[in-house]
Every structure is written in structure tokens, then in C-alpha cells.
Amino acid sequence: MAGKPTVGIYSFTGCEGCSLMILECEDQLLDVLELVEIVNFREGMDKIADQVDVAFVDGAVSTSHDIQELLEVRKNAKIVVALGACAWPGGLNVMKNFQDQEDVRRYVYGDKWAAYDAIPARPIDRVVKVDYYIRGCPIDRDEFLEVTQAILMGRAPNIPNHPVCVECKLSDNPCRFDFGEVCLGPLARAGCKAICPSFGTKCEGCRGMVDEPATQAHRGVLEKYGLSVDDMMREYRLFGGWFWGGDLGVPDLPERATSK
Amino acid sequence: MPDVNINVHHITRLEGHGNIVVNTKNGEIEELRLEIVESPRFFEAMLRGRKWDEATHITCRICGICSCGHTTASLNALENWAGIEPSSQTKKLRKLLFNGEQIQSHVLHVLYLAAPDFLGVGSVIPLIETHKEVVLIALRLKRLGNDLCCLVGGRHVHPIAAAVNGFTKLPKLADLVALRPRLEAARADLAAVVGVLQTLTLPQFERETEYVALNQTEGNGEYPWQWGDSILSSEAGLIPLEEYRSVTNEYLVDHSVAKHTKHKRDSYMVGALSRVNLHYDKLHPAAKQVAEALGLSVPTHNPFMINLAQVVETVHAVAHSLQMIDELEAAGLREEDRSVPVKAGTGIGAADVPRGILFHEYSMDETGTLTGSNLVIPTGQNLANIENDMRALVPQILDRPQEEVRHLCEMLVRAYDPCISCATHALEVDFI
């Protein structure tokens, strides 16, 4: 990338908390702004340009309008980064996919349900090609800075591929299973500094799983504590439902093949 | 008088997606809408079938900016359901979490999102060159708010440790006490912010409306935003919290995926200015001094003054946090019983979060599984009022260039600090 790379930050179906986490890098924000120029960030500024070198995208795709707009973002960006669990793998939004879709819409909009655009929620990489993933609900500030730095330097980002249990042990946290909780730490990808167990609650698996999860070992843990695979699936469906029956057989869009 | 034809697609410096449409002909308004075009998220539907102890971590995800506020309202509702009165220690810690978010949210709005309007630029970024001192103050204050939340809740965006009837992990008292010098320094920083704000001119515009805020009939005179047992209206006086639906009266409009509300008039206002108008006497003396210095005398009917009311509340939150830390230090922190009786029933809770009064209501079966919920969001309650303000404002400024009319309309919407993700992510339906 020649000159100061330009950056856009875009929000789809989500709480925009991951965009906000960027602003929460208070100590580094001014340094980051020395290195890149933010030109498109509706939440924080008047727009300067449509074309960007790097597009950070938070939020899932859950309306047909989202699809059109995301394709536009991809067309205008050299690099697309999925920002947070809603962008990938869909996060909490996918919980609605486990219910009857018409009933979900009727429950909220009553008789006018059909007037409001809604499709099953899906990760953004079902619509466009994604180049980098920053995981979590919300994202981890340090990981955002790591991935940003890697993109600017043209190197691969350093993303942990070990389970949250490792970070928990390093932090000397008591095991959540001993408190009768169904913790996803044995399978969930670390990189969050085991923040939830460190603050006294189970890991909810918001960063997805490691690449080759030790499912047999996890099964052993569940058996030891008298828990079932169903108990674990229930937990996984909070943030990772897409991989546990929430994908509803949604095919890749034909447009995806032609997106960069 | 030239006709105005304004169509702002996706208003910037605003949480969520909104459009402004204004058309006038021969000085008359033909069309005027604040369109809300956010993707709905169906939280109430998604909550069905989840357990009571998941409700808070799920609903806080409605909003990244006010997730501590959603957490607070959710816990208030769950404790109402379980029939629990949390301990004094829990209440004080929650107040710190809540104050931390008020500080960070108000600072984000006033100094990052609204200030560029008053200084004639498109974002906070050019201000790094022209007003570096103010930008550094904004970063420091926001960081302080975040750190307060992190210390008590583990995280500002989607806090972890705040649970029904207590905290899953208590902060270290020494860490809380260590915040004291930073809170003291924040007072000086805020004084500098007030100095800058005194040099700016807000648009002159007034429209009286109904003001609505949370209230404590059995409180101890505290500014009632973290918890309340009733609703105070400038038109109708006190309404019991359980009757909140008689205040909100939600209805669908075609141009918004977020429902509108009305009570005694066509619309009402919630949020910082509404609270300051209704509860001025309960503000910390330091906050009242700032209100005076900024020329904010109550009741104020100029919605652009919301920006100043937020600064007043930030001063209050800083002073109140110092008081909470003093009280916690005197009492010491101890592990407490956090048990929760599970039963079939309903719980209603509210909190007056940065953008206004927020209601959470849950229904549970005997296993503690959610069977229904209702969430009424501050921004949804303000939408009709913003439109009514705009309808009154536009005819007064039609002699100005269209670009200026457009900018003032945007500034008006922005003054309310709307959080559109919230308003559309939590639509209600009658379930009881």
C-alpha cells in the first residue's frame, strides 16, 4: 500500500460495540491515526470517500438490504476484515435461525411482520470474501491492534490457536466446571486473556473454536461432571449457532464467487 | 421563500442507521420524516427458551455503547422477578459501573460526535490539530469511564461480572481507591471542557414538551438513574413502574423499524435534559454549579441543550463515583450470598441510561426459562419528539440556505444522541 492507507468502518446487524472498541484504544488511537486515514465511518464522522484500502465490517447479514450494501463495501475495498462475532460467525443473531422465521417476525411486528425486511442471519463471509478475521463479542483491543499492524506490514497476524483453558491456567483461575457451569473453554479459541473466567463466569465461546478442537477430551470433561453434549450445544448456540445447526442450509451467494 | 428538499441518507456521527427527509413548498412542510432503517434483531423472540441467568449477557448485546445500562435494567428486572433486594455493597458497585458508562457515553457524544458541529468540522479528527488539548481531555475522560467499568464489570462493552444479587468477581478495594486521583483530575478536565463550551453558541430554538424520567419514591434523595420504583412525568406526575406501558403506549409507523411512543402529548422526551429538568434538585452541587456556568436553568425547552445537560450529568457521575468509593472503602468489600430463588413469574425493571429511561420485562416459567419479554428503549421513546421538534424548527429557518437547514436538522437529531441499534434491536410485542 503506497502512501497512508485509507480505512473504512462499516456496521451491519449488530450493536456497533466492536466499532466502539476501536475508539476504546484510547492510548494508541492517535498513533494509529498517524498511520492510516479513516475516510468512512458513519458512526464517528462525516464521509470523506467510498474507496478504501481496508474495510472493517462489524455486524451480521440479516436483511436483503444488508447483502446489497455489503457487496458494495467489498467492491470498494482492497481488504475486508470481519470485526467481531456478529460479522463472523453471526454471533447472537443466529439464535433466531433456530426458531420458525415467520413466528420470529410475527412475535416482534405482529400483523405487520411481512413489511419488515428480514432473512436468516449469516456471517459476512457467506456473502463476500473475507481476508482477515478479528474474533469475539466484543473484539479484544490488543488483537485489533495486532491484526491492523499485520495488515499494514503485510504479514500474517498472530492469532492464538490454543483453547481458552490455557489462558485460564496461566491466570490461575479456578475451573468453572467445578462451579457446576458448562464452560466452553476446552474448545474455544483463546486470545481474550480468558476474560470471562477471570471475572468469575464460564467461557461462552464467543471467539469460535480452535482449528482442531480436542472434542474427545472435552467429552471426557463433560462426562466427569455429569453433563451431556446437548448441554454444551446449548451453550455453543449462544454465539456459535451457525456451526451447530443454525446455518439452515443457506448456500453461498452466487455473487460471492465473483467478489474479490 | 425557496422550497426545501432535504434527503440525508444515513445521518453520520450517530449510532445506527437513520435518514432525514424534509420537503417544503411555499413555506409549508409537505413531508418530514426521521426514517429508521436499521436491521431488526428480534431480541425478544431470541430470548424465548433461554435461561433467566443468560438474560443479562444476552440483552446487554443490544447495544455496544450502553451495555452497562442494559445490564443494570436487566438485573433490576430479574431481581424484581426473584423478589431480591440486593445488598448495599452490590448497589454501590453497580452505581460505579453505571456511572462509568454515563461518563464514557456522554463524553463520546458531546466531545467526539457533537462538538465537530459546533466547531465547523466533519469529525473529531481535524480537532487533533486545532484543539489538541480538548481531544486529549476527551480521551482521558473516556478512558476513565471505561476503566471504571472494566474494574467493576470486567469490560465496558458487554460487562461480565455484574450478576443477579451480586458480582461474580469483586474488584480489589485498592484498585477502586487508586481511581480517586483520576476522578479528582477529571473534575479539572471537565472544568476545562466547560470553559470551551462557554465560548460556543447553541442554536436558539424552544419547544415545550412532556419530560419523562425514572424516579425513586422511597429513595434517599439520590439522582434516580441506576434504579427506580416509579416514573415521573412533567405532565402527569408519578406513575408506578409496573404501569410503564401506560406511559410508553408504543405504536408502529411506516417509516421506522423502531416503534414510536406517546403519553400525554403527541410525544415526550427522555434522556439527560429530561432528567436534569425533572431532578435538578438531586444533582451534586458541583453539577449544579456547571449547569449555572453553562446557562442551563430548568426547565429548559431547547433540545440542543441536551449536549450541555450531558456535561452536567458527567460532572455529577464523577462526583458521585468519588462518594461511592469513599463509602465502599469505609465499609470494606466482602463476599456475599448470591443465591437466587427460581420460580414462575414476571419481573419489571428500569434504569435511566445515557439516552433515557429503559424498561426490561421478563416472564419466566417454574424452571426459570424465559417465556416472553418486553424491552422499551430510550431512543424509540424520543423518535416522535425529534420529529415534532423538527416540524417546529424547519418553518423558523426556511429563510436560510438549504445546506444550513439540512445541517441544523442533522444537529437536532444528533443532539438527542440517538442509539438506533438499540431502538430497532428490541421491539416490543404484547405477550402477556
XYZ file of C-alpha atoms in Angstrom:
692
model
C 0.000 0.000 0.000
C 1.562 3.236 -1.143
C 1.053 6.369 0.990
C -1.181 6.429 4.046
C -3.656 3.556 3.721
C -7.314 4.530 3.891
C -9.715 2.771 6.239
C -13.480 2.381 6.385
C -15.513 1.049 9.316
C -18.961 -0.343 8.477
C -21.780 -1.708 10.601
C -24.451 -4.214 9.682
C -26.756 -6.111 12.058
C -25.147 -5.740 15.448
C -24.670 -3.456 18.426
C -21.752 -1.500 16.884
C -19.816 -2.300 20.061
C -16.885 -3.668 18.056
C -16.568 -0.383 16.160
C -16.700 1.308 19.529
C -13.867 -0.916 20.773
C -11.670 0.750 18.140
C -12.376 4.113 19.766
C -11.566 2.487 23.096
C -7.928 2.059 22.071
C -7.554 5.484 23.689
C -3.829 5.115 24.360
C -2.989 4.086 20.812
C -5.694 5.895 18.850
C -3.629 8.944 17.962
C -0.707 6.710 16.916
C -2.978 4.587 14.728
C -4.306 7.769 13.121
C -0.721 8.697 12.227
C -0.504 5.500 10.168
C -3.903 5.300 8.498
C -6.562 7.720 7.334
C -10.136 6.881 8.299
C -12.314 8.054 5.412
C -15.614 6.271 6.002
C -17.034 5.675 9.483
C -20.698 6.667 9.682
C -20.848 6.244 13.453
C -17.957 8.645 14.056
C -17.543 11.086 11.164
C -18.917 12.694 8.013
C -17.908 10.599 4.999
C -14.795 11.551 3.036
C -14.588 8.739 0.456
C -16.161 5.443 -0.687
C -12.991 3.689 -1.896
C -10.838 2.289 0.908
C -7.774 0.118 1.258
C -9.076 -1.687 4.342
C -12.733 -2.186 5.310
C -13.521 -3.274 8.870
C -17.025 -4.734 8.952
C -18.994 -5.369 12.137
C -22.436 -6.936 12.342
C -24.061 -9.937 10.694
C -26.066 -10.016 7.492
C -29.776 -10.307 8.322
C -31.683 -8.355 5.664
C -31.585 -8.403 1.881
C -30.560 -4.746 2.118
C -27.509 -5.815 4.191
C -26.458 -8.100 1.314
C -26.550 -5.306 -1.265
C -24.675 -2.915 0.960
C -22.019 -5.468 1.915
C -21.369 -6.267 -1.757
C -20.852 -2.538 -2.270
C -18.353 -2.401 0.618
C -16.434 -5.347 -0.861
C -16.364 -3.748 -4.306
C -14.859 -0.579 -2.861
C -12.256 -2.219 -0.608
C -8.927 -3.938 -1.247
C -9.026 -5.826 2.058
C -12.094 -6.820 4.100
C -11.781 -7.596 7.800
C -14.598 -9.264 9.762
C -14.844 -7.394 13.059
C -16.364 -9.341 15.934
C -18.664 -12.310 16.456
C -21.678 -10.874 14.605
C -19.617 -10.413 11.417
C -18.276 -13.936 11.856
C -19.794 -16.434 12.562
C -23.005 -14.421 13.003
C -22.978 -14.229 16.797
C -26.162 -13.906 18.832
C -28.161 -13.057 15.712
C -28.109 -16.697 14.642
C -30.257 -17.656 17.677
C -33.302 -16.556 15.707
C -32.442 -19.095 12.987
C -33.396 -21.889 15.388
C -36.984 -20.650 15.516
C -39.692 -20.549 12.881
C -38.800 -17.466 10.826
C -42.344 -16.242 10.334
C -43.103 -16.704 14.017
C -39.998 -14.678 14.983
C -41.166 -11.811 12.787
C -44.764 -12.017 13.977
C -43.649 -12.072 17.616
C -41.977 -8.696 17.188
C -44.002 -6.923 14.495
C -47.416 -8.550 14.902
C -49.698 -8.353 11.861
C -47.289 -6.055 10.028
C -44.464 -8.608 10.120
C -44.160 -9.035 6.350
C -43.467 -5.309 5.836
C -40.100 -5.559 7.601
C -37.119 -6.939 5.678
C -35.616 -9.951 7.496
C -33.748 -13.065 6.349
C -31.972 -15.720 8.443
C -28.832 -14.218 9.996
C -25.496 -15.271 8.468
C -21.797 -14.449 8.707
C -20.464 -11.885 6.250
C -18.189 -14.461 4.597
C -21.323 -16.158 3.258
C -21.847 -13.053 1.143
C -18.358 -11.774 0.311
C -14.775 -12.946 0.562
C -13.191 -12.008 3.882
C -9.427 -11.536 4.167
C -8.934 -11.288 7.945
C -10.976 -12.228 10.997
C -10.962 -10.455 14.363
C -12.998 -12.616 16.708
C -15.024 -12.100 19.857
C -18.065 -10.439 21.386
C -16.725 -7.881 21.680
C -13.322 -7.930 19.970
C -10.180 -7.704 22.067
C -8.439 -4.339 21.735
C -4.943 -5.816 21.582
C -5.958 -8.268 18.892
C -7.437 -5.422 16.841
C -4.108 -3.595 17.069
C -2.195 -6.796 16.199
C -4.287 -7.502 13.094
C -4.154 -3.860 11.991
C -0.389 -3.854 12.358
C -0.100 -7.138 10.447
C -2.201 -5.752 7.575
C -0.105 -2.582 7.411
C 3.123 -4.595 7.423
C 1.813 -7.210 5.013
C 2.457 -10.105 7.386
C 0.197 -12.801 8.823
C -1.436 -11.781 12.125
C -0.569 -13.714 15.228
C -3.885 -15.272 16.321
C -3.782 -17.921 19.052
C -4.857 -21.428 18.109
C -5.000 -22.903 21.587
C -8.057 -23.200 23.840
C -9.161 -20.670 26.465
C -8.257 -23.276 29.136
C -4.583 -22.475 28.505
C -5.063 -18.775 29.246
C -7.222 -19.665 32.239
C -4.468 -21.837 33.714
C -1.915 -19.086 33.114
C -4.198 -16.716 35.014
C -4.601 -19.224 37.836
C -8.382 -19.142 37.539
C -10.439 -21.842 39.270
C -12.121 -24.203 36.781
C -15.725 -23.159 36.024
C -16.802 -26.805 35.753
C -16.133 -27.049 39.492
C -18.900 -24.457 39.967
C -21.395 -26.589 38.052
C -21.193 -24.440 34.929
C -20.956 -25.645 31.315
C -17.775 -23.911 30.199
C -16.658 -23.869 26.553
C -13.042 -23.124 27.494
C -11.704 -26.569 26.448
C -12.677 -25.989 22.792
C -12.935 -22.214 22.445
C -10.164 -20.238 20.804
C -8.057 -18.168 23.199
C -6.889 -14.605 22.625
C -9.288 -12.958 25.075
C -6.957 -13.497 28.069
C -9.728 -15.761 29.432
C -11.524 -12.596 30.463
C -14.865 -14.222 31.375
C -13.457 -16.917 33.718
C -11.114 -14.257 35.112
C -14.237 -12.320 36.115
C -15.962 -15.339 37.603
C -18.093 -16.738 34.777
C -17.902 -19.580 32.247
C -16.429 -19.122 28.777
C -19.306 -18.574 26.333
C -17.179 -19.394 23.291
C -17.674 -16.030 21.590
C -14.412 -16.390 19.628
C -15.357 -19.684 17.993
C -13.356 -22.889 18.293
C -9.693 -23.685 17.775
C -8.840 -25.206 14.376
C -8.619 -28.805 15.566
C -10.661 -28.987 18.757
C -9.957 -31.865 21.147
C -13.578 -32.957 21.183
C -12.815 -36.334 22.755
C -11.027 -34.691 25.665
C -13.939 -32.292 26.065
C -16.367 -35.195 26.050
C -14.327 -36.640 28.902
C -14.672 -33.412 30.850
C -18.436 -33.368 30.281
C -18.743 -36.973 31.458
C -16.663 -36.278 34.550
C -19.068 -33.517 35.539
C -22.216 -35.423 34.548
C -23.001 -33.131 31.606
C -24.213 -34.029 28.140
C -23.225 -32.968 24.646
C -26.660 -31.305 24.470
C -25.724 -29.120 27.436
C -22.647 -27.999 25.540
C -24.521 -27.462 22.262
C -26.957 -25.178 24.074
C -24.050 -23.058 25.218
C -22.435 -23.050 21.798
C -25.632 -21.847 20.199
C -25.332 -18.556 22.082
C -22.554 -17.219 19.811
C -21.598 -20.094 17.514
C -25.020 -21.340 16.471
C -24.061 -21.061 12.818
C -21.915 -24.185 13.171
C -24.395 -26.075 15.356
C -27.471 -26.248 13.191
C -28.108 -22.536 12.641
C -26.911 -22.316 9.047
C -30.306 -23.527 7.732
C -28.507 -24.797 4.643
C -28.029 -21.191 3.475
C -25.925 -21.513 0.317
C -23.069 -19.219 -0.644
C -24.418 -16.390 -2.723
C -23.522 -16.589 -6.415
C -22.175 -13.026 -6.065
C -19.631 -14.257 -3.550
C -17.743 -16.186 -6.207
C -17.234 -13.018 -8.202
C -16.414 -10.761 -5.239
C -12.746 -10.152 -4.652
C -39.238 31.626 0.147
C -37.376 28.853 -1.710
C -38.680 25.296 -1.394
C -36.527 22.925 0.646
C -35.764 19.411 -0.495
C -33.602 17.554 2.004
C -32.756 13.870 1.897
C -29.982 12.833 4.248
C -29.158 9.165 3.649
C -27.578 7.657 6.789
C -27.007 10.536 9.169
C -23.380 10.451 10.314
C -21.909 10.653 13.819
C -24.858 8.674 15.082
C -25.184 5.164 16.436
C -27.181 3.205 13.845
C -28.817 3.975 10.505
C -31.234 6.903 10.140
C -32.352 9.150 7.274
C -33.896 12.628 7.306
C -36.481 13.581 4.696
C -37.817 17.165 4.633
C -39.711 18.736 1.735
C -41.396 22.132 1.849
C -43.489 24.008 -0.705
C -44.346 27.707 -0.437
C -43.180 27.720 3.165
C -45.348 24.737 4.157
C -43.979 21.344 5.199
C -45.131 18.695 2.729
C -43.059 15.813 4.020
C -40.992 15.422 7.182
C -39.666 12.127 8.460
C -36.867 10.717 10.535
C -36.591 7.314 8.898
C -35.132 4.459 10.904
C -33.677 1.871 8.557
C -31.658 -0.332 10.882
C -31.847 -4.113 10.508
C -34.096 -5.513 13.242
C -32.521 -8.133 15.532
C -35.524 -9.785 17.219
C -34.066 -9.962 20.719
C -37.413 -10.626 22.383
C -38.001 -13.599 20.119
C -34.455 -14.897 20.644
C -34.764 -14.728 24.435
C -37.583 -17.269 24.442
C -36.281 -20.598 25.690
C -33.067 -19.222 27.231
C -32.494 -19.353 30.998
C -33.023 -16.484 33.451
C -29.298 -16.251 34.185
C -28.497 -15.751 30.495
C -30.904 -12.838 30.015
C -28.427 -10.161 31.130
C -25.492 -11.304 28.988
C -27.842 -11.578 26.003
C -29.691 -8.259 26.378
C -26.541 -6.245 27.083
C -25.602 -7.152 23.492
C -28.446 -4.967 22.244
C -26.068 -2.036 22.471
C -22.320 -1.582 22.462
C -22.499 1.948 23.851
C -24.908 1.374 26.729
C -24.387 -2.302 27.511
C -23.834 -1.483 31.202
C -27.188 0.344 31.161
C -28.938 -2.679 29.655
C -27.149 -4.836 32.229
C -28.472 -2.625 35.034
C -32.075 -2.604 33.777
C -31.922 -6.361 33.164
C -30.638 -7.082 36.686
C -33.286 -4.774 38.179
C -35.974 -6.726 36.298
C -34.563 -10.113 37.328
C -34.321 -9.091 40.971
C -37.901 -7.847 40.803
C -38.875 -11.295 39.452
C -36.902 -13.171 42.127
C -38.059 -10.871 44.933
C -34.474 -9.967 45.863
C -33.234 -6.734 47.401
C -29.514 -6.593 46.539
C -27.062 -5.654 49.276
C -25.809 -2.140 49.828
C -22.362 -3.268 48.568
C -23.874 -4.620 45.334
C -25.842 -1.418 44.781
C -22.772 0.759 45.274
C -20.628 -1.301 42.906
C -23.403 -1.232 40.326
C -23.590 2.522 40.655
C -19.879 2.712 39.828
C -20.400 0.525 36.753
C -23.360 2.660 35.746
C -21.551 5.962 36.355
C -18.556 4.745 34.352
C -20.783 4.173 31.366
C -22.592 7.507 31.737
C -19.200 9.214 31.731
C -17.886 7.388 28.667
C -21.153 7.629 26.720
C -21.734 11.338 27.403
C -18.096 12.201 26.643
C -18.248 10.198 23.426
C -21.353 12.080 22.353
C -20.504 15.623 23.395
C -16.817 15.684 22.509
C -16.456 13.156 19.664
C -19.799 13.301 17.869
C -21.477 16.667 18.577
C -18.515 19.019 19.128
C -17.416 18.880 15.445
C -20.756 20.556 14.537
C -20.086 23.483 16.830
C -16.506 23.841 15.631
C -17.422 23.588 11.955
C -15.675 20.329 11.043
C -16.844 16.876 9.929
C -15.341 14.773 12.704
C -13.141 14.807 15.770
C -10.042 14.048 13.664
C -9.329 17.623 12.429
C -9.675 18.743 16.060
C -6.491 16.805 16.869
C -4.684 19.633 15.030
C -6.803 22.599 16.093
C -7.962 21.649 19.603
C -5.455 19.048 20.733
C -5.901 19.862 24.426
C -9.650 19.177 24.254
C -9.109 15.945 22.318
C -6.636 14.745 24.932
C -9.105 15.613 27.678
C -11.817 13.679 25.816
C -9.547 10.635 25.534
C -8.650 10.834 29.244
C -12.265 11.184 30.389
C -13.486 8.390 28.154
C -10.675 6.150 29.321
C -11.613 6.890 32.931
C -15.223 5.874 32.269
C -14.057 2.683 30.563
C -11.606 1.827 33.321
C -14.287 2.289 35.955
C -16.490 -0.183 34.042
C -13.601 -2.612 33.486
C -12.626 -2.592 37.126
C -16.126 -3.347 38.387
C -17.635 -5.312 35.489
C -14.588 -6.704 33.690
C -15.328 -4.853 30.483
C -17.239 -1.791 29.351
C -18.665 -3.274 26.146
C -20.688 -6.236 27.441
C -19.707 -6.376 31.117
C -19.109 -9.786 32.669
C -19.164 -9.734 36.465
C -22.450 -7.930 37.239
C -24.937 -10.683 38.066
C -28.295 -11.100 39.773
C -27.870 -10.458 43.519
C -24.170 -9.573 43.365
C -20.949 -9.781 41.407
C -19.281 -12.954 40.141
C -15.971 -11.325 40.996
C -15.387 -8.423 43.358
C -12.878 -5.729 42.433
C -9.928 -5.108 44.715
C -10.646 -2.236 47.059
C -7.126 -0.882 46.487
C -7.830 -0.660 42.731
C -11.011 1.310 43.367
C -9.243 3.648 45.756
C -6.482 4.108 43.178
C -9.065 5.649 40.836
C -9.634 8.529 43.216
C -6.839 10.810 41.919
C -8.016 10.232 38.345
C -11.588 11.117 39.297
C -10.288 14.260 41.008
C -8.299 15.120 37.884
C -11.437 14.554 35.808
C -13.106 17.398 37.675
C -10.379 19.744 36.439
C -10.641 18.306 32.913
C -14.393 18.859 32.926
C -13.885 22.434 34.107
C -11.718 22.964 31.016
C -14.434 21.428 28.815
C -16.966 23.811 30.371
C -14.619 26.681 29.523
C -14.622 25.662 25.855
C -18.385 25.113 25.763
C -18.953 28.606 27.167
C -17.381 30.030 24.013
C -19.789 28.178 21.696
C -23.249 29.302 20.655
C -26.059 26.758 20.582
C -28.899 27.178 18.081
C -31.752 29.201 19.566
C -34.872 27.075 19.450
C -37.502 26.155 22.011
C -40.415 23.773 22.063
C -42.004 22.703 25.295
C -42.763 19.004 25.553
C -43.521 16.358 28.167
C -40.436 15.254 30.107
C -40.258 11.705 31.462
C -37.646 10.169 33.759
C -37.166 7.399 36.299
C -37.979 8.239 39.915
C -37.463 6.858 43.412
C -40.370 7.470 45.783
C -38.538 5.608 48.502
C -35.080 6.833 47.581
C -32.646 8.714 49.740
C -32.629 11.802 47.562
C -30.117 10.330 45.134
C -30.246 11.256 41.460
C -32.535 8.397 40.356
C -30.949 6.796 37.317
C -29.500 3.472 38.403
C -32.709 2.180 39.944
C -36.272 3.408 40.399
C -39.717 2.362 41.587
C -41.762 4.885 39.632
C -41.839 7.132 36.586
C -42.001 10.916 36.834
C -43.754 12.899 34.091
C -43.802 16.698 33.862
C -47.468 16.441 32.816
C -48.835 13.536 34.837
C -46.709 13.371 37.969
C -45.862 9.956 39.389
C -46.753 6.653 37.736
C -45.862 3.293 39.379
C -43.119 1.433 37.488
C -45.378 -1.609 36.911
C -47.630 0.647 34.824
C -44.868 1.667 32.415
C -46.905 0.538 29.406
C -49.456 3.240 30.238
C -46.652 5.757 29.644
C -44.938 4.264 26.608
C -48.038 3.341 24.522
C -45.887 2.051 21.665
C -47.159 2.147 18.092
C -45.770 1.289 14.669
C -45.178 3.920 11.994
C -44.440 3.045 8.381
C -41.122 4.863 8.048
C -39.417 3.374 11.099
C -38.451 -0.132 12.139
C -38.385 1.266 15.694
C -41.721 1.886 17.387
C -42.763 5.361 18.484
C -44.296 6.239 21.847
C -46.612 8.906 23.252
C -48.119 9.720 26.608
C -49.936 12.955 27.463
C -48.910 14.900 24.349
C -48.065 13.795 20.804
C -44.624 12.843 22.052
C -42.352 13.057 25.091
C -38.647 13.447 25.767
C -36.368 11.138 27.775
C -32.633 11.426 28.464
C -30.173 13.846 30.020
C -32.175 17.060 29.548
C -35.393 15.426 30.693
C -33.640 14.136 33.829
C -31.967 17.448 34.571
C -35.302 19.247 34.083
C -37.130 16.870 36.439
C -34.452 16.065 39.030
C -32.278 19.183 39.131
C -32.518 19.377 42.925
C -30.930 15.938 43.294
C -27.801 16.741 41.276
C -24.473 17.018 43.086
C -23.673 20.675 43.973
C -20.682 20.558 41.598
C -23.015 19.583 38.756
C -25.421 22.412 39.611
C -22.520 24.860 39.500
C -21.657 23.664 35.999
C -25.294 23.986 34.931
C -25.227 27.603 36.100
C -21.910 28.279 34.388
C -23.341 26.915 31.128
C -26.546 28.931 31.419
C -28.705 25.847 31.789
C -31.608 26.861 34.013
C -34.515 24.473 34.434
C -36.868 23.801 32.881
C -35.105 24.230 29.564
C -37.086 23.645 26.374
C -34.213 23.862 23.887
C -33.298 20.317 22.741
C -29.826 21.476 21.650
C -29.185 21.928 25.389
C -29.137 18.117 25.714
C -25.417 18.391 24.949
C -24.927 20.650 27.974
C -27.159 18.514 30.200
C -24.867 15.590 29.382
C -21.852 17.575 30.595
C -23.731 18.447 33.793
C -24.517 14.759 34.325
C -20.909 13.781 33.652
C -19.809 16.098 36.453
C -22.445 14.514 38.665
C -21.301 10.981 37.779
C -17.677 11.820 38.618
C -18.589 13.375 41.978
C -20.976 10.554 42.841
C -18.339 7.934 41.969
C -15.920 9.547 44.410
C -18.614 9.338 47.072
C -19.286 5.641 46.293
C -15.572 4.821 46.537
C -15.365 6.607 49.897
C -18.345 4.637 51.203
C -17.030 1.303 49.894
C -13.646 1.988 51.428
C -15.236 2.760 54.797
C -17.354 -0.408 54.738
C -14.800 -2.770 53.131
C -15.636 -5.341 50.427
C -16.762 -8.854 51.314
C -18.041 -11.949 49.528
C -21.799 -12.171 49.921
C -24.536 -14.732 49.386
C -25.632 -14.607 45.739
C -28.369 -17.218 45.777
C -31.449 -16.635 43.634
C -34.821 -18.354 44.176
C -36.184 -19.605 40.835
C -39.961 -19.525 40.314
C -42.598 -18.843 37.711
C -43.413 -15.159 37.399
C -42.744 -11.777 35.873
C -40.140 -9.116 36.602
C -40.076 -5.451 35.600
C -37.002 -3.239 35.928
C -35.828 0.115 34.630
C -32.732 2.265 34.526
C -32.328 5.810 33.223
C -29.398 5.098 30.897
C -27.427 7.710 28.888
C -30.224 8.244 26.342
C -33.154 7.947 28.750
C -35.428 5.592 30.594
C -35.057 1.937 29.620
C -37.521 -0.791 30.584
C -36.881 -4.548 30.709
C -39.656 -7.020 31.487
C -39.319 -10.805 31.538
C -41.709 -13.705 32.082
C -40.341 -16.980 33.379
C -41.796 -20.450 33.841
C -41.175 -22.511 37.007
C -37.781 -23.718 35.690
C -36.584 -20.137 35.171
C -36.839 -20.434 31.379
C -37.883 -17.243 29.594
C -41.321 -17.467 28.027
C -41.631 -13.814 26.990
C -40.027 -10.415 27.297
C -40.612 -6.765 26.579
C -37.853 -4.189 26.175
C -38.645 -0.493 25.678
C -35.704 1.573 24.555
C -34.998 5.289 25.171
C -34.295 6.184 21.556
C -37.622 4.691 20.457
C -39.312 6.949 23.006
C -37.533 10.031 21.643
C -38.161 9.467 17.919
C -41.609 11.089 17.764
C -40.342 14.007 19.848
C -37.403 14.580 17.493
C -39.805 14.689 14.536
C -42.063 17.137 16.364
C -39.066 19.345 17.151
C -38.029 19.259 13.511
C -41.556 20.128 12.422
C -41.407 23.205 14.674
C -37.812 24.117 13.777
C -37.935 23.938 9.971
C -40.508 26.759 9.411
C -38.394 29.037 11.636
C -35.273 28.606 9.492
C -36.684 28.394 5.976
C -35.126 31.723 5.022
C -31.663 30.193 5.387
C -29.707 28.368 2.683
C -30.856 24.751 2.209
C -27.440 23.447 3.271
C -27.804 25.218 6.611
C -31.346 23.900 7.096
C -30.066 20.397 6.427
C -27.186 20.824 8.846
C -29.442 22.143 11.627
C -31.823 19.199 11.151
C -28.906 16.802 11.452
C -27.619 18.628 14.527
C -31.064 18.382 16.095
C -31.209 14.615 15.585
C -27.643 14.270 16.821
C -28.374 16.352 19.943
C -30.680 13.577 21.157
C -27.719 11.183 20.891
C -29.948 8.526 19.338
C -28.899 4.919 19.568
C -30.674 3.328 16.658
C -29.211 -0.157 17.114
C -30.908 -0.188 20.489
C -34.195 1.167 19.258
C -34.563 -1.367 16.479
C -32.950 -4.327 18.130
C -35.576 -4.508 20.765
C -39.062 -4.099 19.520
C -41.911 -4.978 21.760
C -44.982 -7.031 21.288
C -47.704 -7.778 23.766
C -47.155 -11.226 25.151
C -48.964 -11.260 28.436
